[in-house]
Backbone as a printed PyTorch tensor [residue, N CA C, xyz], in Angstrom:
tensor([[[112.5500, -13.7800,  49.8070],
         [111.3590, -13.0200,  49.8020],
         [111.5190, -11.7170,  49.0990]],

        [[110.3860, -11.3100,  48.7330],
         [110.4040, -10.0990,  47.9450],
         [110.3120,  -8.8890,  48.8410]],

        [[110.9280,  -7.9210,  48.4470],
         [110.8920,  -6.6800,  49.1880],
         [109.6640,  -5.9030,  48.7840]],

        [[108.9900,  -5.3250,  49.7430],
         [107.8140,  -4.5420,  49.3510],
         [108.2650,  -3.3070,  48.6050]],

        [[107.6050,  -3.1100,  47.5090],
         [107.8810,  -1.9470,  46.6690],
         [106.6660,  -1.0280,  46.7190]],

        [[106.8500,   0.1850,  46.3310],
         [105.6960,   1.0870,  46.3840],
         [104.5920,   0.6290,  45.4410]],

        [[104.9350,   0.0310,  44.3370],
         [103.9190,  -0.4340,  43.4050],
         [103.1110,  -1.5430,  44.0240]],

        [[103.7330,  -2.4510,  44.6740],
         [103.0280,  -3.5590,  45.3080],
         [102.1290,  -3.0600,  46.4360]],

        [[102.5710,  -2.0480,  47.1860],
         [101.7600,  -1.4890,  48.2540],
         [100.4950,  -0.8390,  47.6950]],

        [[100.6370,  -0.1450,  46.5750],
         [ 99.4820,   0.5180,  45.9520],
         [ 98.4890,  -0.5100,  45.4290]],

        [[ 98.9810,  -1.5750,  44.8580],
         [ 98.1150,  -2.6140,  44.3170],
         [ 97.3850,  -3.3190,  45.4450]],

        [[ 98.0780,  -3.5650,  46.5320],
         [ 97.4590,  -4.2330,  47.6640],
         [ 96.3940,  -3.3340,  48.2780]],

        [[ 96.6800,  -2.0510,  48.3770],
         [ 95.7090,  -1.1010,  48.9430],
         [ 94.4780,  -1.0180,  48.0410]],

        [[ 94.6500,  -1.0100,  46.7270],
         [ 93.5270,  -0.9570,  45.7720],
         [ 92.7090,  -2.2370,  45.8830]],

        [[ 93.3460,  -3.3500,  46.0140],
         [ 92.6430,  -4.6230,  46.1620],
         [ 91.8210,  -4.6490,  47.4400]],

        [[ 92.4070,  -4.1010,  48.5340],
         [ 91.6690,  -4.0560,  49.8040],
         [ 90.4410,  -3.1620,  49.6870]],

        [[ 90.6160,  -2.0470,  49.0020],
         [ 89.4650,  -1.1360,  48.8100],
         [ 88.3750,  -1.8170,  48.0040]],

        [[ 88.7170,  -2.5480,  46.9760],
         [ 87.7370,  -3.2550,  46.1420],
         [ 87.0450,  -4.3170,  46.9770]],

        [[ 87.8150,  -5.0490,  47.8020],
         [ 87.2130,  -6.0750,  48.6590],
         [ 86.2300,  -5.4360,  49.6330]],

        [[ 86.6460,  -4.3090,  50.2520],
         [ 85.7480,  -3.6290,  51.1970],
         [ 84.4780,  -3.1430,  50.5020]],

        [[ 84.6020,  -2.5970,  49.3290],
         [ 83.4440,  -2.0830,  48.5670],
         [ 82.5090,  -3.2280,  48.1840]],

        [[ 83.0550,  -4.3410,  47.7340],
         [ 82.2390,  -5.5010,  47.3730],
         [ 81.5390,  -6.0410,  48.5980]],

        [[ 82.2580,  -6.0400,  49.7450],
         [ 81.6540,  -6.5170,  50.9830],
         [ 80.4900,  -5.6180,  51.3930]],

        [[ 80.6380,  -4.3040,  51.2430],
         [ 79.5730,  -3.3690,  51.5970],
         [ 78.3570,  -3.5390,  50.6640]],

        [[ 78.6190,  -3.7360,  49.3830],
         [ 77.5200,  -3.9540,  48.4300],
         [ 76.7760,  -5.2250,  48.7900]],

        [[ 77.5330,  -6.2620,  49.1240],
         [ 76.9010,  -7.5340,  49.5030],
         [ 76.0420,  -7.3600,  50.7500]],

        [[ 76.5380,  -6.6820,  51.7280],
         [ 75.8060,  -6.4590,  52.9730],
         [ 74.5610,  -5.5960,  52.7290]],

        [[ 74.6790,  -4.5880,  51.8760],
         [ 73.5170,  -3.7420,  51.5500],
         [ 72.4250,  -4.5740,  50.8670]],

        [[ 72.8170,  -5.4550,  49.9800],
         [ 71.8420,  -6.3400,  49.3060],
         [ 71.1530,  -7.2460,  50.2990]],

        [[ 71.9320,  -7.8570,  51.2320],
         [ 71.3380,  -8.7190,  52.2510],
         [ 70.3870,  -7.9240,  53.1480]],

        [[ 70.7560,  -6.6860,  53.4860],
         [ 69.9010,  -5.8320,  54.3220],
         [ 68.5880,  -5.5040,  53.5960]],

        [[ 68.6700,  -5.1970,  52.3090],
         [ 67.4600,  -4.8900,  51.5270],
         [ 66.5650,  -6.1190,  51.4470]],

        [[ 67.1700,  -7.2780,  51.2690],
         [ 66.3950,  -8.5150,  51.2030],
         [ 65.6900,  -8.7820,  52.5340]],

        [[ 66.4000,  -8.6010,  53.6260],
         [ 65.8130,  -8.8350,  54.9490],
         [ 64.6700,  -7.8450,  55.2060]],

        [[ 64.8900,  -6.5800,  54.8550],
         [ 63.8650,  -5.5600,  55.0570],
         [ 62.6390,  -5.8650,  54.1920]],

        [[ 62.8410,  -6.2920,  52.9550],
         [ 61.7270,  -6.6370,  52.0630],
         [ 60.9230,  -7.8010,  52.6290]],

        [[ 61.6300,  -8.7600,  53.2310],
         [ 60.9210,  -9.8890,  53.8440],
         [ 60.0780,  -9.4230,  55.0250]],

        [[ 60.6210,  -8.5310,  55.8370],
         [ 59.9080,  -8.0500,  57.0170],
         [ 58.7150,  -7.1680,  56.6250]],

        [[ 58.9300,  -6.2560,  55.7270],
         [ 57.8870,  -5.2950,  55.3660],
         [ 57.0800,  -5.7370,  54.1490]],

        [[ 57.4250,  -6.8340,  53.5530],
         [ 56.7280,  -7.3060,  52.3440],
         [ 55.2570,  -7.5590,  52.5830]],

        [[ 54.9270,  -8.2050,  53.6920],
         [ 53.5230,  -8.4970,  53.9740],
         [ 52.7530,  -7.2070,  54.2290]],

        [[ 53.4000,  -6.2310,  54.8860],
         [ 52.7290,  -4.9420,  55.1080],
         [ 52.4600,  -4.2360,  53.7790]],

        [[ 53.4300,  -4.2430,  52.9100],
         [ 53.2760,  -3.6010,  51.5960],
         [ 52.1890,  -4.3150,  50.8000]],

        [[ 52.1880,  -5.6400,  50.8310],
         [ 51.1780,  -6.4240,  50.1080],
         [ 49.7790,  -6.0840,  50.6110]],

        [[ 49.5980,  -6.0420,  51.9380],
         [ 48.2940,  -5.7100,  52.5110],
         [ 47.8640,  -4.3010,  52.1150]],

        [[ 48.8090,  -3.3830,  52.0960],
         [ 48.5160,  -2.0000,  51.6910],
         [ 48.0770,  -1.9420,  50.2300]],

        [[ 48.7430,  -2.7060,  49.3720],
         [ 48.3850,  -2.7350,  47.9610],
         [ 46.9840,  -3.3490,  47.7530]],

        [[ 46.6690,  -4.3930,  48.5150],
         [ 45.3390,  -5.0130,  48.4270],
         [ 44.2680,  -4.0090,  48.8370]],

        [[ 44.5260,  -3.2820,  49.9280],
         [ 43.5710,  -2.2810,  50.4020],
         [ 43.3660,  -1.1800,  49.3490]],

        [[ 44.4490,  -0.6930,  48.7660],
         [ 44.3480,   0.3390,  47.7240],
         [ 43.5940,  -0.1890,  46.4990]],

        [[ 43.8480,  -1.4450,  46.1530],
         [ 43.1580,  -2.0530,  45.0030],
         [ 41.6630,  -2.1830,  45.2420]],

        [[ 41.2660,  -2.5680,  46.4620],
         [ 39.8400,  -2.6880,  46.7870],
         [ 39.1530,  -1.3290,  46.7020]],

        [[ 39.8180,  -0.2970,  47.2050],
         [ 39.2620,   1.0630,  47.1060],
         [ 39.0920,   1.4940,  45.6560]],

        [[ 40.0790,   1.1950,  44.8400],
         [ 40.0100,   1.5590,  43.4180],
         [ 38.8900,   0.7950,  42.7250]],

        [[ 38.7150,  -0.4680,  43.0810],
         [ 37.6480,  -1.2740,  42.4670],
         [ 36.2790,  -0.6890,  42.8050]],

        [[ 36.0810,  -0.2780,  44.0590],
         [ 34.8020,   0.3150,  44.4580],
         [ 34.5280,   1.5940,  43.6700]],

        [[ 35.5530,   2.4250,  43.5130],
         [ 35.3780,   3.6790,  42.7750],
         [ 35.0170,   3.4140,  41.3140]],

        [[ 35.7160,   2.4770,  40.6870],
         [ 35.4290,   2.2060,  39.2730],
         [ 34.0680,   1.5420,  39.1130]],

        [[ 33.6710,   0.6930,  40.0790],
         [ 32.3580,   0.0540,  40.0130],
         [ 31.2580,   1.1000,  40.1620]],

        [[ 31.4170,   2.0610,  41.0700],
         [ 30.4340,   3.1290,  41.2310],
         [ 30.3340,   3.9550,  39.9580]],

        [[ 31.4680,   4.2780,  39.3710],
         [ 31.4620,   5.0660,  38.1340],
         [ 30.7610,   4.3030,  37.0170]],

        [[ 30.9940,   3.0000,  36.9350],
         [ 30.3470,   2.1870,  35.9010],
         [ 28.8400,   2.1320,  36.1260]],

        [[ 28.4120,   1.9800,  37.3900],
         [ 26.9770,   1.9370,  37.6970],
         [ 26.3000,   3.2640,  37.3710]],

        [[ 26.9670,   4.3840,  37.6710],
         [ 26.4160,   5.7010,  37.3490],
         [ 26.2830,   5.8680,  35.8340]],

        [[ 27.3030,   5.4460,  35.1130],
         [ 27.2570,   5.5410,  33.6520],
         [ 26.1350,   4.6760,  33.1000]],

        [[ 25.9560,   3.4860,  33.6560],
         [ 24.8820,   2.5970,  33.2170],
         [ 23.5150,   3.2130,  33.5100]],

        [[ 23.3530,   3.8050,  34.6900],
         [ 22.0790,   4.4440,  35.0440],
         [ 21.7760,   5.6020,  34.1010]],

        [[ 22.7930,   6.3790,  33.7610],
         [ 22.5940,   7.4900,  32.8210],
         [ 22.1990,   6.9670,  31.4460]],

        [[ 22.8480,   5.9100,  31.0170],
         [ 22.5180,   5.3280,  29.7170],
         [ 21.1000,   4.7800,  29.7130]],

        [[ 20.6850,   4.1270,  30.8060],
         [ 19.3200,   3.5970,  30.8980],
         [ 18.3040,   4.7300,  30.8670]],

        [[ 18.5780,   5.8080,  31.5880],
         [ 17.6580,   6.9540,  31.5980],
         [ 17.5560,   7.5610,  30.2000]],

        [[ 18.6800,   7.6740,  29.5190],
         [ 18.6780,   8.2380,  28.1680],
         [ 17.8920,   7.3400,  27.2150]],

        [[ 18.0920,   6.0210,  27.3230],
         [ 17.3730,   5.0900,  26.4520],
         [ 15.8760,   5.1090,  26.7510]],

        [[ 15.5140,   5.2490,  28.0240],
         [ 14.1010,   5.3360,  28.3960],
         [ 13.4820,   6.5820,  27.7760]],

        [[ 14.2010,   7.6810,  27.8090],
         [ 13.7280,   8.9170,  27.1800],
         [ 13.5450,   8.7430,  25.6850]],

        [[ 14.5180,   8.0970,  25.0450],
         [ 14.4020,   7.8490,  23.6030],
         [ 13.1920,   6.9770,  23.3020]],

        [[ 12.9820,   5.9470,  24.1360],
         [ 11.8570,   5.0390,  23.9160],
         [ 10.5290,   5.7790,  24.0660]],

        [[ 10.4180,   6.6380,  25.0780],
         [  9.1810,   7.4060,  25.2790],
         [  8.9310,   8.3350,  24.1020]],

        [[  9.9830,   9.0050,  23.6770],
         [  9.8590,   9.9270,  22.5470],
         [  9.4580,   9.1770,  21.2780]],

        [[ 10.0830,   8.0400,  21.0630],
         [  9.7670,   7.2370,  19.8870],
         [  8.3260,   6.7530,  19.9480]],

        [[  7.8750,   6.3070,  21.1320],
         [  6.4970,   5.8470,  21.3080],
         [  5.5070,   6.9540,  21.0210]],

        [[  5.7940,   8.1590,  21.5140],
         [  4.8890,   9.2890,  21.2770],
         [  4.8100,   9.6060,  19.7890]],

        [[  5.9470,   9.5860,  19.1160],
         [  5.9410,   9.8540,  17.6740],
         [  5.1850,   8.7690,  16.9250]],

        [[  5.3830,   7.5170,  17.3410],
         [  4.7020,   6.3990,  16.6680],
         [  3.1940,   6.5020,  16.8490]],

        [[  2.7520,   6.8740,  18.0500],
         [  1.3130,   7.0140,  18.2990],
         [  0.7480,   8.1240,  17.4160]],

        [[  1.4640,   9.2230,  17.3250],
         [  1.0250,  10.3330,  16.4770],
         [  0.9300,   9.9080,  15.0220]],

        [[  1.9410,   9.1980,  14.5510],
         [  1.9410,   8.7450,  13.1650],
         [  0.8240,   7.7260,  12.9360]],

        [[  0.5920,   6.8650,  13.9270],
         [ -0.4650,   5.8530,  13.8000],
         [ -1.8210,   6.5380,  13.7100]],

        [[ -2.0230,   7.5790,  14.5080],
         [ -3.2760,   8.3330,  14.4690],
         [ -3.4930,   8.9650,  13.1020]],

        [[ -2.4360,   9.5330,  12.5380],
         [ -2.5310,  10.1360,  11.2000],
         [ -2.8820,   9.0640,  10.1650]],

        [[ -2.2190,   7.9200,  10.2680],
         [ -2.4740,   6.8340,   9.3290],
         [ -3.9180,   6.3470,   9.4580]],

        [[ -4.4140,   6.2600,  10.6810],
         [ -5.7880,   5.8170,  10.9220],
         [ -6.7780,   6.8080,  10.2990]],

        [[ -6.5170,   8.1010,  10.4660],
         [ -7.4000,   9.1190,   9.8820],
         [ -7.4060,   9.0380,   8.3640]],

        [[ -6.2450,   8.8630,   7.7650],
         [ -6.1610,   8.7480,   6.3030],
         [ -6.9470,   7.5310,   5.8400]],

        [[ -6.8020,   6.4160,   6.5550],
         [ -7.5120,   5.1880,   6.1890],
         [ -9.0220,   5.4050,   6.2690]],

        [[ -9.4800,   6.0120,   7.3700],
         [-10.9130,   6.2500,   7.5330],
         [-11.4530,   7.1460,   6.4230]],

        [[-10.7100,   8.1920,   6.0640],
         [-11.1480,   9.0930,   4.9940],
         [-11.2520,   8.3500,   3.6650]],

        [[-10.2780,   7.5290,   3.3750],
         [-10.2940,   6.8010,   2.0900],
         [-11.4320,   5.7770,   2.0490]],

        [[-11.6850,   5.0930,   3.1560],
         [-12.7980,   4.1360,   3.2040],
         [-14.1140,   4.8780,   3.0120]],

        [[-14.2610,   6.0230,   3.6880],
         [-15.4940,   6.8120,   3.5520],
         [-15.7020,   7.2540,   2.1060]],

        [[-14.6400,   7.7010,   1.4470],
         [-14.7470,   8.1190,   0.0370],
         [-15.1320,   6.9410,  -0.8490]],

        [[-14.5150,   5.7810,  -0.5970],
         [-14.8250,   4.6000,  -1.4130],
         [-16.2860,   4.1920,  -1.2200]],

        [[-16.7800,   4.1920,   0.0180],
         [-18.1780,   3.8450,   0.2820],
         [-19.1220,   4.8580,  -0.3680]],

        [[-18.7360,   6.1180,  -0.3270],
         [-19.5590,   7.1620,  -0.9520],
         [-19.6410,   6.9450,  -2.4580]],

        [[-18.5290,   6.5620,  -3.0670],
         [-18.5040,   6.3380,  -4.5230],
         [-19.4230,   5.2020,  -4.9340]],

        [[-19.5410,   4.1750,  -4.0890],
         [-20.4000,   3.0460,  -4.4750],
         [-21.8310,   3.2250,  -3.9660]],

        [[-22.1150,   4.3770,  -3.3350],
         [-23.4760,   4.6900,  -2.9540],
         [-23.8970,   4.2680,  -1.5730]],

        [[-23.0020,   3.9070,  -0.7190],
         [-23.3530,   3.5310,   0.6460],
         [-23.5220,   4.8140,   1.4540]],

        [[-24.6650,   4.9790,   2.1190],
         [-24.8700,   6.2130,   2.8860],
         [-23.9620,   6.2700,   4.1140]],

        [[-23.6340,   7.4950,   4.4910],
         [-22.7800,   7.6860,   5.6670],
         [-23.6210,   7.5690,   6.9260]],

        [[-22.9570,   7.5040,   8.0760],
         [-23.6630,   7.4050,   9.3570],
         [-24.5340,   8.6330,   9.5760]],

        [[-24.0420,   9.7990,   9.1870],
         [-24.8240,  11.0270,   9.3520],
         [-26.0710,  10.9890,   8.4720]],

        [[-25.9490,  10.4750,   7.2460],
         [-27.1050,  10.3800,   6.3510],
         [-28.1340,   9.4030,   6.9060]],

        [[-27.6970,   8.3100,   7.4640],
         [-28.6200,   7.3250,   8.0450],
         [-29.3370,   7.9380,   9.2440]],

        [[-28.6170,   8.6680,  10.0840],
         [-29.2390,   9.3310,  11.2210],
         [-30.2910,  10.3270,  10.7470]],

        [[-29.9820,  11.0920,   9.6890],
         [-30.9340,  12.0540,   9.1490],
         [-32.1760,  11.3340,   8.6390]],

        [[-31.9810,  10.1870,   7.9680],
         [-33.1210,   9.4180,   7.4630],
         [-33.9760,   8.8940,   8.6210]],

        [[-33.3500,   8.4070,   9.6670],
         [-34.1060,   7.9270,  10.8270],
         [-34.9460,   9.0510,  11.4320]],

        [[-34.3440,  10.2220,  11.5590],
         [-35.0780,  11.3620,  12.1050],
         [-36.2520,  11.7250,  11.2030]],

        [[-36.0260,  11.6830,   9.9020],
         [-37.0920,  12.0070,   8.9460],
         [-38.2270,  10.9840,   9.0340]],

        [[-37.8960,   9.7010,   9.1310],
         [-38.9130,   8.6510,   9.2450],
         [-39.7130,   8.8580,  10.5230]],

        [[-39.0560,   9.1400,  11.6210],
         [-39.7510,   9.3880,  12.8870],
         [-40.7010,  10.5650,  12.7520]],

        [[-40.2420,  11.6120,  12.0960],
         [-41.0840,  12.7940,  11.8740],
         [-42.2940,  12.4580,  11.0160]],

        [[-42.0720,  11.6890,   9.9560],
         [-43.1740,  11.3160,   9.0670],
         [-44.1730,  10.4130,   9.7910]],

        [[-43.6940,   9.4820,  10.6040],
         [-44.5990,   8.6200,  11.3710],
         [-45.4560,   9.4560,  12.3200]],

        [[-44.8480,  10.4480,  12.9250],
         [-45.5960,  11.3150,  13.8410],
         [-46.6720,  12.0920,  13.0790]],

        [[-46.3450,  12.5660,  11.8870],
         [-47.3330,  13.2930,  11.0690],
         [-48.4940,  12.3720,  10.6900]],

        [[-48.1470,  11.1650,  10.2710],
         [-49.1890,  10.2180,   9.8640],
         [-50.1040,   9.8880,  11.0490]],

        [[-49.5310,   9.7050,  12.1920],
         [-50.3330,   9.3800,  13.3730],
         [-51.2650,  10.5410,  13.7200]],

        [[-50.7980,  11.7560,  13.5380],
         [-51.6320,  12.9060,  13.8810],
         [-52.7030,  13.1490,  12.8230]],

        [[-52.5120,  12.7100,  11.5800],
         [-53.4860,  12.9290,  10.5050],
         [-54.5420,  11.8320,  10.4320]],

        [[-54.2730,  10.6650,  10.9590],
         [-55.2440,   9.5800,  10.8520],
         [-56.3770,   9.8040,  11.8310]],

        [[-57.6200,   9.3580,  11.4550],
         [-58.7530,   9.5340,  12.3690],
         [-58.5250,   8.7630,  13.6530]],

        [[-59.1370,   9.1720,  14.6950],
         [-58.8950,   8.6610,  16.0350],
         [-59.1450,   7.1780,  16.1630]],

        [[-60.0390,   6.5650,  15.6800],
         [-60.2860,   5.1440,  15.8940],
         [-59.6100,   4.2400,  14.9040]],

        [[-59.1340,   4.7470,  13.8420],
         [-58.5910,   3.8510,  12.8150],
         [-57.1010,   3.6670,  12.9830]],

        [[-56.6890,   2.4900,  12.7070],
         [-55.2660,   2.1740,  12.8040],
         [-54.5860,   2.5750,  11.5140]],

        [[-53.3780,   3.0080,  11.5760],
         [-52.6620,   3.3730,  10.3460],
         [-52.4600,   2.1400,   9.4810]],

        [[-52.3650,   2.3650,   8.1840],
         [-52.1620,   1.2540,   7.2620],
         [-50.8180,   0.6140,   7.5340]],

        [[-50.7890,  -0.6980,   7.5230],
         [-49.4820,  -1.3380,   7.7110],
         [-48.5890,  -1.0180,   6.5150]],

        [[-47.3250,  -0.8980,   6.7970],
         [-46.3770,  -0.5830,   5.7200],
         [-46.3160,  -1.7500,   4.7560]],

        [[-46.1020,  -1.4250,   3.5160],
         [-45.9780,  -2.4840,   2.5150],
         [-44.7060,  -3.2510,   2.7510]],

        [[-44.7940,  -4.5520,   2.6000],
         [-43.6120,  -5.3780,   2.7960],
         [-42.8390,  -5.4570,   1.4960]],

        [[-41.5520,  -5.2890,   1.6280],
         [-40.6770,  -5.4370,   0.4590],
         [-40.2520,  -6.8940,   0.3750]],

        [[-39.6020,  -7.2200,  -0.7100],
         [-39.1490,  -8.6040,  -0.8990],
         [-38.1990,  -9.0130,   0.2260]],

        [[-37.3660,  -8.1100,   0.6780],
         [-36.3980,  -8.4370,   1.7320],
         [-37.1120,  -8.7100,   3.0500]],

        [[-38.1280,  -7.9010,   3.3930],
         [-38.8240,  -8.1330,   4.6600],
         [-39.6680,  -9.3860,   4.5940]],

        [[-40.2210,  -9.7200,   3.3930],
         [-40.9730, -10.9690,   3.2700],
         [-40.0640, -12.1660,   3.4900]],

        [[-38.8730, -12.1240,   2.8980],
         [-37.9370, -13.2450,   3.0650],
         [-37.5510, -13.4000,   4.5310]],

        [[-37.3660, -12.2940,   5.2130],
         [-36.9960, -12.3510,   6.6180],
         [-38.1130, -12.9540,   7.4440]],

        [[-39.3970, -12.6360,   7.0940],
         [-40.5320, -13.1930,   7.8360],
         [-40.6940, -14.6810,   7.5600]],

        [[-40.4150, -15.0830,   6.3260],
         [-40.6020, -16.4800,   5.9510],
         [-39.4370, -17.3680,   6.3540]],

        [[-38.2810, -16.7970,   6.6290],
         [-37.0900, -17.5970,   6.9460],
         [-37.3000, -18.3600,   8.2510]],

        [[-36.9120, -19.6380,   8.2810],
         [-37.0650, -20.4180,   9.5090],
         [-36.1220, -19.8910,  10.5930]],

        [[-36.4920, -20.0770,  11.8160],
         [-35.6640, -19.6280,  12.9390],
         [-34.3760, -20.4450,  12.9700]],

        [[-33.3280, -19.8120,  13.3450],
         [-32.0330, -20.5050,  13.4140],
         [-32.0360, -21.4730,  14.5690]],

        [[-31.3720, -22.6110,  14.3350],
         [-31.2390, -23.6110,  15.3900],
         [-30.1390, -23.1560,  16.3450]],

        [[-30.3030, -23.4580,  17.5940],
         [-29.2370, -23.0620,  18.5310],
         [-27.9550, -23.8480,  18.2360]],

        [[-26.8600, -23.2140,  18.4330],
         [-25.5640, -23.8300,  18.1860],
         [-25.2700, -24.8680,  19.2600]],

        [[-24.7200, -25.9890,  18.8320],
         [-24.3770, -27.0530,  19.7950],
         [-22.8730, -27.0850,  20.0770]],

        [[-22.1790, -26.0830,  19.6320],
         [-20.7390, -26.0540,  19.8780],
         [-20.4570, -25.7270,  21.3360]],

        [[-19.3660, -26.2850,  21.7900],
         [-18.9240, -25.9830,  23.1510],
         [-18.2150, -24.6250,  23.1460]],

        [[-18.3960, -23.8800,  24.1770],
         [-17.6860, -22.5870,  24.2250],
         [-16.1810, -22.8300,  24.3710]],

        [[-15.4090, -21.9530,  23.7550],
         [-13.9420, -22.0660,  23.8470],
         [-13.4880, -21.6230,  25.2240]],

        [[-12.5270, -22.3400,  25.7240],
         [-11.9840, -22.0030,  27.0640],
         [-10.7920, -21.1330,  26.9640]]])
C-alpha cells in the first residue's frame, strides 16, 4: 500500500470540496424546481390577473381615442356641410341671375314687370267702369288669335291611365 503523502491528502481534500459544492448546487436546483412547482400556479394566476387589468386599461384608452376621433369627424362633417350649403346657395343665386339676364335678352318680362302690368290693367278696368254710362255694359274685349283658338279648341278627354302606386 501506498503511504499517504501530503500531495495526495491535498488532492483528496480538493476532490471532497468539489463533490460537496456539486452536491450543494444539485440540491439548490432541486429546491428551486420544487418551489417553482408549488408557487407556479400562484404566479400564473397573478400574471393572468395583471394581464386582464392591462387589457381593460388599453381597451378603455382605445374607446376614448375612438370617441374623440368620431367627435372630430362629426365636427368636420358639420363644417363641410355648412360650407357646401353656402356654396350651393351662391351657385343657385348665380344661376338665377344668369337665367334672368338670358330671359331679359330674349324679351321675356320679369315677374315684377308682369305684376306691374296686372296692376295697370286692373286700374284701367276700374277707370273704364267708372266712365261708362250706368246702364250700358262695357264693350267686350277684342279677341286675339290666341284667345279664339283657345275658345274653339275641343275639351280635353279625361285620362284613362291608372295612377302610379
